[in-house]
PDB file of C-alpha atoms in Angstrom:
ATOM      1  CA  ALA A   1      21.485 -12.213 -14.018  1.00 49.00           C
ATOM      2  CA  HIS A   2      20.968 -15.630 -12.464  1.00 56.00           C
ATOM      3  CA  PRO A   3      17.347 -16.737 -12.897  1.00 55.00           C
ATOM      4  CA  ASP A   4      18.312 -20.089 -11.378  1.00 58.00           C
ATOM      5  CA  ARG A   5      18.910 -18.266  -8.073  1.00 63.00           C
ATOM      6  CA  SER A   6      15.434 -16.736  -7.869  1.00 64.00           C
ATOM      7  CA  ALA A   7      13.875 -16.800  -4.412  1.00 69.00           C
ATOM      8  CA  LEU A   8      11.194 -15.196  -2.296  1.00 72.00           C
ATOM      9  CA  LEU A   9      12.696 -13.433   0.688  1.00 72.00           C
ATOM     10  CA  PHE A  10      10.645 -13.438   3.868  1.00 72.00           C
ATOM     11  CA  LYS A  11      11.305 -11.055   6.735  1.00 71.00           C
ATOM     12  CA  GLY A  12      13.336 -12.791   9.423  1.00 75.00           C
ATOM     13  CA  GLY A  13      13.485 -16.137   7.632  1.00 72.00           C
ATOM     14  CA  GLU A  14      15.346 -18.142   5.066  1.00 73.00           C
ATOM     15  CA  PRO A  15      14.668 -17.473   1.393  1.00 75.00           C
ATOM     16  CA  ALA A  16      12.222 -19.778  -0.359  1.00 75.00           C
ATOM     17  CA  ASP A  17      14.323 -20.722  -3.387  1.00 73.00           C
ATOM     18  CA  MET A  18      13.309 -22.612  -6.515  1.00 69.00           C
ATOM     19  CA  ASP A  19      14.230 -25.998  -5.040  1.00 75.00           C
ATOM     20  CA  TRP A  20      12.035 -25.366  -1.989  1.00 76.00           C
ATOM     21  CA  LEU A  21       9.152 -24.075  -4.120  1.00 71.00           C
ATOM     22  CA  ALA A  22       9.410 -26.979  -6.588  1.00 68.00           C
ATOM     23  CA  GLY A  23       9.300 -29.408  -3.666  1.00 75.00           C
ATOM     24  CA  LEU A  24       5.894 -28.221  -2.435  1.00 73.00           C
ATOM     25  CA  GLY A  25       3.262 -30.897  -2.652  1.00 75.00           C
ATOM     26  CA  ALA A  26       0.644 -30.640  -5.364  1.00 69.00           C
ATOM     27  CA  PRO A  27      -2.682 -29.471  -3.965  1.00 68.00           C
ATOM     28  CA  GLY A  28      -5.494 -31.992  -3.878  1.00 70.00           C
ATOM     29  CA  GLY A  29      -9.184 -31.448  -4.447  1.00 71.00           C
ATOM     30  CA  ASP A  30     -10.365 -28.164  -5.930  1.00 79.00           C
ATOM     31  CA  ARG A  31      -8.009 -25.851  -7.757  1.00 82.00           C
ATOM     32  CA  ARG A  32      -5.997 -23.836  -5.238  1.00 87.00           C
ATOM     33  CA  LEU A  33      -5.179 -20.126  -5.560  1.00 91.00           C
ATOM     34  CA  LEU A  34      -1.717 -18.855  -4.637  1.00 88.00           C
ATOM     35  CA  VAL A  35      -1.325 -15.077  -4.545  1.00 91.00           C
ATOM     36  CA  LEU A  36       2.252 -13.795  -4.713  1.00 87.00           C
ATOM     37  CA  ASN A  37       1.670 -10.080  -4.210  1.00 86.00           C
ATOM     38  CA  VAL A  38       5.361  -9.448  -4.868  1.00 79.00           C
ATOM     39  CA  CYS A  39       7.266  -7.449  -7.465  1.00 71.00           C
ATOM     40  CA  SER A  40       8.062  -9.290 -10.689  1.00 65.00           C
ATOM     41  CA  GLY A  41       6.830 -12.670  -9.370  1.00 66.00           C
ATOM     42  CA  GLY A  42       4.845 -13.259 -12.550  1.00 63.00           C
ATOM     43  CA  GLN A  43       7.642 -12.377 -14.910  1.00 61.00           C
ATOM     44  CA  SER A  44       8.691 -15.063 -17.351  1.00 53.00           C
ATOM     45  CA  THR A  45      12.420 -14.940 -17.942  1.00 53.00           C
ATOM     46  CA  MET A  46      13.355 -15.593 -21.540  1.00 43.00           C
ATOM     47  CA  TRP A  47      17.124 -15.106 -21.293  1.00 45.00           C
ATOM     48  CA  ASN A  48      18.970 -18.431 -21.248  1.00 50.00           C
ATOM     49  CA  SER A  49      16.076 -20.259 -19.609  1.00 50.00           C
ATOM     50  CA  PRO A  50      12.934 -22.159 -20.573  1.00 53.00           C
ATOM     51  CA  TYR A  51       9.734 -20.251 -21.229  1.00 53.00           C
ATOM     52  CA  GLY A  52       7.706 -19.621 -18.095  1.00 50.00           C
ATOM     53  CA  PHE A  53      10.628 -19.745 -15.659  1.00 59.00           C
ATOM     54  CA  GLY A  54       9.362 -16.953 -13.373  1.00 69.00           C
ATOM     55  CA  ILE A  55       8.244 -17.959  -9.889  1.00 76.00           C
ATOM     56  CA  ALA A  56       4.512 -17.568 -10.611  1.00 81.00           C
ATOM     57  CA  PRO A  57       4.481 -19.507 -13.908  1.00 81.00           C
ATOM     58  CA  LEU A  58       6.658 -22.183 -12.315  1.00 78.00           C
ATOM     59  CA  LEU A  59       4.113 -22.729  -9.536  1.00 81.00           C
ATOM     60  CA  ALA A  60       1.001 -22.628 -11.760  1.00 84.00           C
ATOM     61  CA  GLY A  61      -0.359 -25.930 -12.991  1.00 83.00           C
ATOM     62  CA  PRO A  62      -3.428 -28.104 -13.408  1.00 85.00           C
ATOM     63  CA  SER A  63      -4.382 -27.823  -9.733  1.00 85.00           C
ATOM     64  CA  GLN A  64      -3.092 -24.345  -8.875  1.00 88.00           C
ATOM     65  CA  THR A  65      -3.750 -20.840 -10.181  1.00 91.00           C
ATOM     66  CA  VAL A  66      -1.134 -18.193  -9.353  1.00 91.00           C
ATOM     67  CA  ILE A  67      -1.612 -14.426  -9.296  1.00 94.00           C
ATOM     68  CA  SER A  68       1.410 -12.120  -9.123  1.00 91.00           C
ATOM     69  CA  HIS A  69       2.916  -8.989 -10.731  1.00 89.00           C
ATOM     70  CA  LEU A  70       4.951  -8.584 -13.910  1.00 85.00           C
ATOM     71  CA  TRP A  71       7.084  -5.675 -12.692  1.00 84.00           C
ATOM     72  CA  PRO A  72       7.977  -3.757  -9.507  1.00 85.00           C
ATOM     73  CA  THR A  73       4.890  -2.118  -8.065  1.00 87.00           C
ATOM     74  CA  VAL A  74       4.427   0.795  -5.667  1.00 90.00           C
ATOM     75  CA  PRO A  75       3.675  -0.739  -2.237  1.00 91.00           C
ATOM     76  CA  ALA A  76       0.402   1.202  -1.846  1.00 93.00           C
ATOM     77  CA  ILE A  77      -0.799  -0.098  -5.225  1.00 94.00           C
ATOM     78  CA  ALA A  78       0.188  -3.681  -4.350  1.00 93.00           C
ATOM     79  CA  ALA A  79      -1.694  -3.287  -1.053  1.00 93.00           C
ATOM     80  CA  ALA A  80      -4.757  -1.935  -2.890  1.00 95.00           C
ATOM     81  CA  PHE A  81      -4.573  -4.855  -5.324  1.00 96.00           C
ATOM     82  CA  GLY A  82      -4.457  -7.288  -2.397  1.00 95.00           C
ATOM     83  CA  VAL A  83      -7.393  -5.682  -0.579  1.00 95.00           C
ATOM     84  CA  LEU A  84      -9.551  -5.534  -3.711  1.00 96.00           C
ATOM     85  CA  LEU A  85      -8.687  -9.119  -4.717  1.00 97.00           C
ATOM     86  CA  ALA A  86      -9.478 -10.403  -1.212  1.00 95.00           C
ATOM     87  CA  GLN A  87     -12.756  -8.503  -1.269  1.00 94.00           C
ATOM     88  CA  ALA A  88     -13.762 -10.032  -4.628  1.00 96.00           C
ATOM     89  CA  LEU A  89     -12.825 -13.536  -3.466  1.00 95.00           C
ATOM     90  CA  SER A  90     -14.697 -13.118  -0.163  1.00 93.00           C
ATOM     91  CA  GLU A  91     -17.799 -12.116  -2.127  1.00 94.00           C
ATOM     92  CA  GLY A  92     -17.717 -15.441  -3.969  1.00 95.00           C
ATOM     93  CA  ASP A  93     -15.933 -14.633  -7.233  1.00 96.00           C
ATOM     94  CA  ASP A  94     -13.870 -17.478  -8.673  1.00 94.00           C
ATOM     95  CA  HIS A  95     -10.143 -16.908  -9.301  1.00 94.00           C
ATOM     96  CA  GLU A  96     -10.501 -15.602 -12.845  1.00 96.00           C
ATOM     97  CA  ARG A  97     -13.477 -13.351 -12.109  1.00 97.00           C
ATOM     98  CA  ALA A  98     -11.865 -11.929  -8.941  1.00 97.00           C
ATOM     99  CA  PHE A  99      -8.693 -11.161 -10.893  1.00 97.00           C
ATOM    100  CA  ALA A 100     -10.583  -9.508 -13.760  1.00 97.00           C
ATOM    101  CA  ARG A 101     -12.755  -7.504 -11.363  1.00 97.00           C
ATOM    102  CA  THR A 102      -9.725  -6.311  -9.382  1.00 97.00           C
ATOM    103  CA  VAL A 103      -7.708  -5.263 -12.422  1.00 97.00           C
ATOM    104  CA  GLY A 104     -10.814  -3.586 -13.874  1.00 96.00           C
ATOM    105  CA  THR A 105     -11.284  -1.570 -10.684  1.00 96.00           C
ATOM    106  CA  LEU A 106      -7.639  -0.483 -10.727  1.00 95.00           C
ATOM    107  CA  ALA A 107      -7.806   0.429 -14.430  1.00 95.00           C
ATOM    108  CA  ASP A 108     -10.906   2.567 -13.867  1.00 95.00           C
ATOM    109  CA  GLY A 109      -8.799   5.034 -11.871  1.00 91.00           C
ATOM    110  CA  SER A 110      -8.769   6.875  -8.574  1.00 92.00           C
ATOM    111  CA  ASP A 111     -12.479   7.422  -7.927  1.00 94.00           C
ATOM    112  CA  ARG A 112     -13.389   3.763  -8.387  1.00 95.00           C
ATOM    113  CA  VAL A 113     -10.342   2.454  -6.482  1.00 96.00           C
ATOM    114  CA  LEU A 114     -10.861   4.839  -3.561  1.00 96.00           C
ATOM    115  CA  GLY A 115     -14.586   4.026  -3.426  1.00 96.00           C
ATOM    116  CA  ALA A 116     -13.898   0.282  -3.392  1.00 96.00           C
ATOM    117  CA  LEU A 117     -11.237   0.636  -0.705  1.00 96.00           C
ATOM    118  CA  ARG A 118     -13.512   2.813   1.426  1.00 95.00           C
ATOM    119  CA  SER A 119     -16.161   0.081   1.327  1.00 93.00           C
ATOM    120  CA  ALA A 120     -13.598  -2.501   2.509  1.00 89.00           C
ATOM    121  CA  PRO A 121     -12.934  -3.213   6.200  1.00 81.00           C
ATOM    122  CA  GLU A 122     -11.039  -0.719   8.381  1.00 75.00           C
ATOM    123  CA  LYS A 123      -7.572  -1.098   6.892  1.00 84.00           C
ATOM    124  CA  GLY A 124      -8.978  -0.621   3.396  1.00 89.00           C
ATOM    125  CA  CYS A 125     -10.337   2.757   4.485  1.00 91.00           C
ATOM    126  CA  ARG A 126      -6.929   3.747   5.875  1.00 93.00           C
ATOM    127  CA  LEU A 127      -5.278   2.669   2.638  1.00 95.00           C
ATOM    128  CA  ALA A 128      -7.792   4.742   0.645  1.00 95.00           C
ATOM    129  CA  GLU A 129      -6.904   7.837   2.661  1.00 95.00           C
ATOM    130  CA  HIS A 130      -3.189   7.164   2.184  1.00 95.00           C
ATOM    131  CA  ILE A 131      -3.599   6.856  -1.595  1.00 95.00           C
ATOM    132  CA  ALA A 132      -5.934   9.866  -1.769  1.00 95.00           C
ATOM    133  CA  GLY A 133      -3.296  12.009  -0.042  1.00 95.00           C
ATOM    134  CA  SER A 134      -0.518  10.836  -2.363  1.00 94.00           C
ATOM    135  CA  SER A 135       0.519  11.991  -5.816  1.00 93.00           C
ATOM    136  CA  LEU A 136      -0.047   8.547  -7.383  1.00 91.00           C
ATOM    137  CA  ASP A 137      -1.638   8.690 -10.820  1.00 90.00           C
ATOM    138  CA  LEU A 138      -3.834   5.597 -10.723  1.00 89.00           C
ATOM    139  CA  ALA A 139      -4.677   6.005 -14.420  1.00 89.00           C
ATOM    140  CA  ASN A 140      -1.051   5.178 -15.273  1.00 92.00           C
ATOM    141  CA  ILE A 141      -0.751   1.639 -16.671  1.00 93.00           C
ATOM    142  CA  ALA A 142       2.420   1.198 -14.606  1.00 91.00           C
ATOM    143  CA  HIS A 143       0.129   1.069 -11.557  1.00 89.00           C
ATOM    144  CA  TRP A 144      -2.754  -1.080 -12.792  1.00 91.00           C
ATOM    145  CA  GLY A 145      -1.165  -3.176 -15.558  1.00 91.00           C
ATOM    146  CA  SER A 146       1.266  -5.214 -13.483  1.00 90.00           C
ATOM    147  CA  PRO A 147      -1.009  -8.001 -12.112  1.00 93.00           C
ATOM    148  CA  THR A 148      -0.815 -11.303 -13.954  1.00 92.00           C
ATOM    149  CA  LEU A 149      -2.872 -14.492 -13.788  1.00 94.00           C
ATOM    150  CA  HIS A 150      -1.239 -17.886 -14.413  1.00 90.00           C
ATOM    151  CA  ILE A 151      -3.523 -20.878 -14.925  1.00 88.00           C
TER     152      ILE A 151
END
């Protein structure tokens, strides 16, 4: 493993490696929220590296909150997390409250998740139908326990 070679890979573009990410300017004004709805972005590598070396903890600081995932997540669950988080933020929740509300909805299981997605705009409804027709067990902690908040 080479944690020093960590990068975000974007479709059709160059990877955003640690040097590029570390070179981003510090946000000014109010605390900024960065959502990395990517697998394992919030993981802190402990092997042969300083504590908090994962991409999300690296980018969190006094002026930026980062939300990501601790482990690989099923794409439909990551999409549901993103829709529910965006919905909470658009309704005025601050970063911490939106995160807690979203994880709470996911942890409450299928009925609550599907209901929340069905009340979201059009694509949320489509996602709800996709999840409803799948064999995903939303009560499984592997599906709702992955999101992580770095302050």
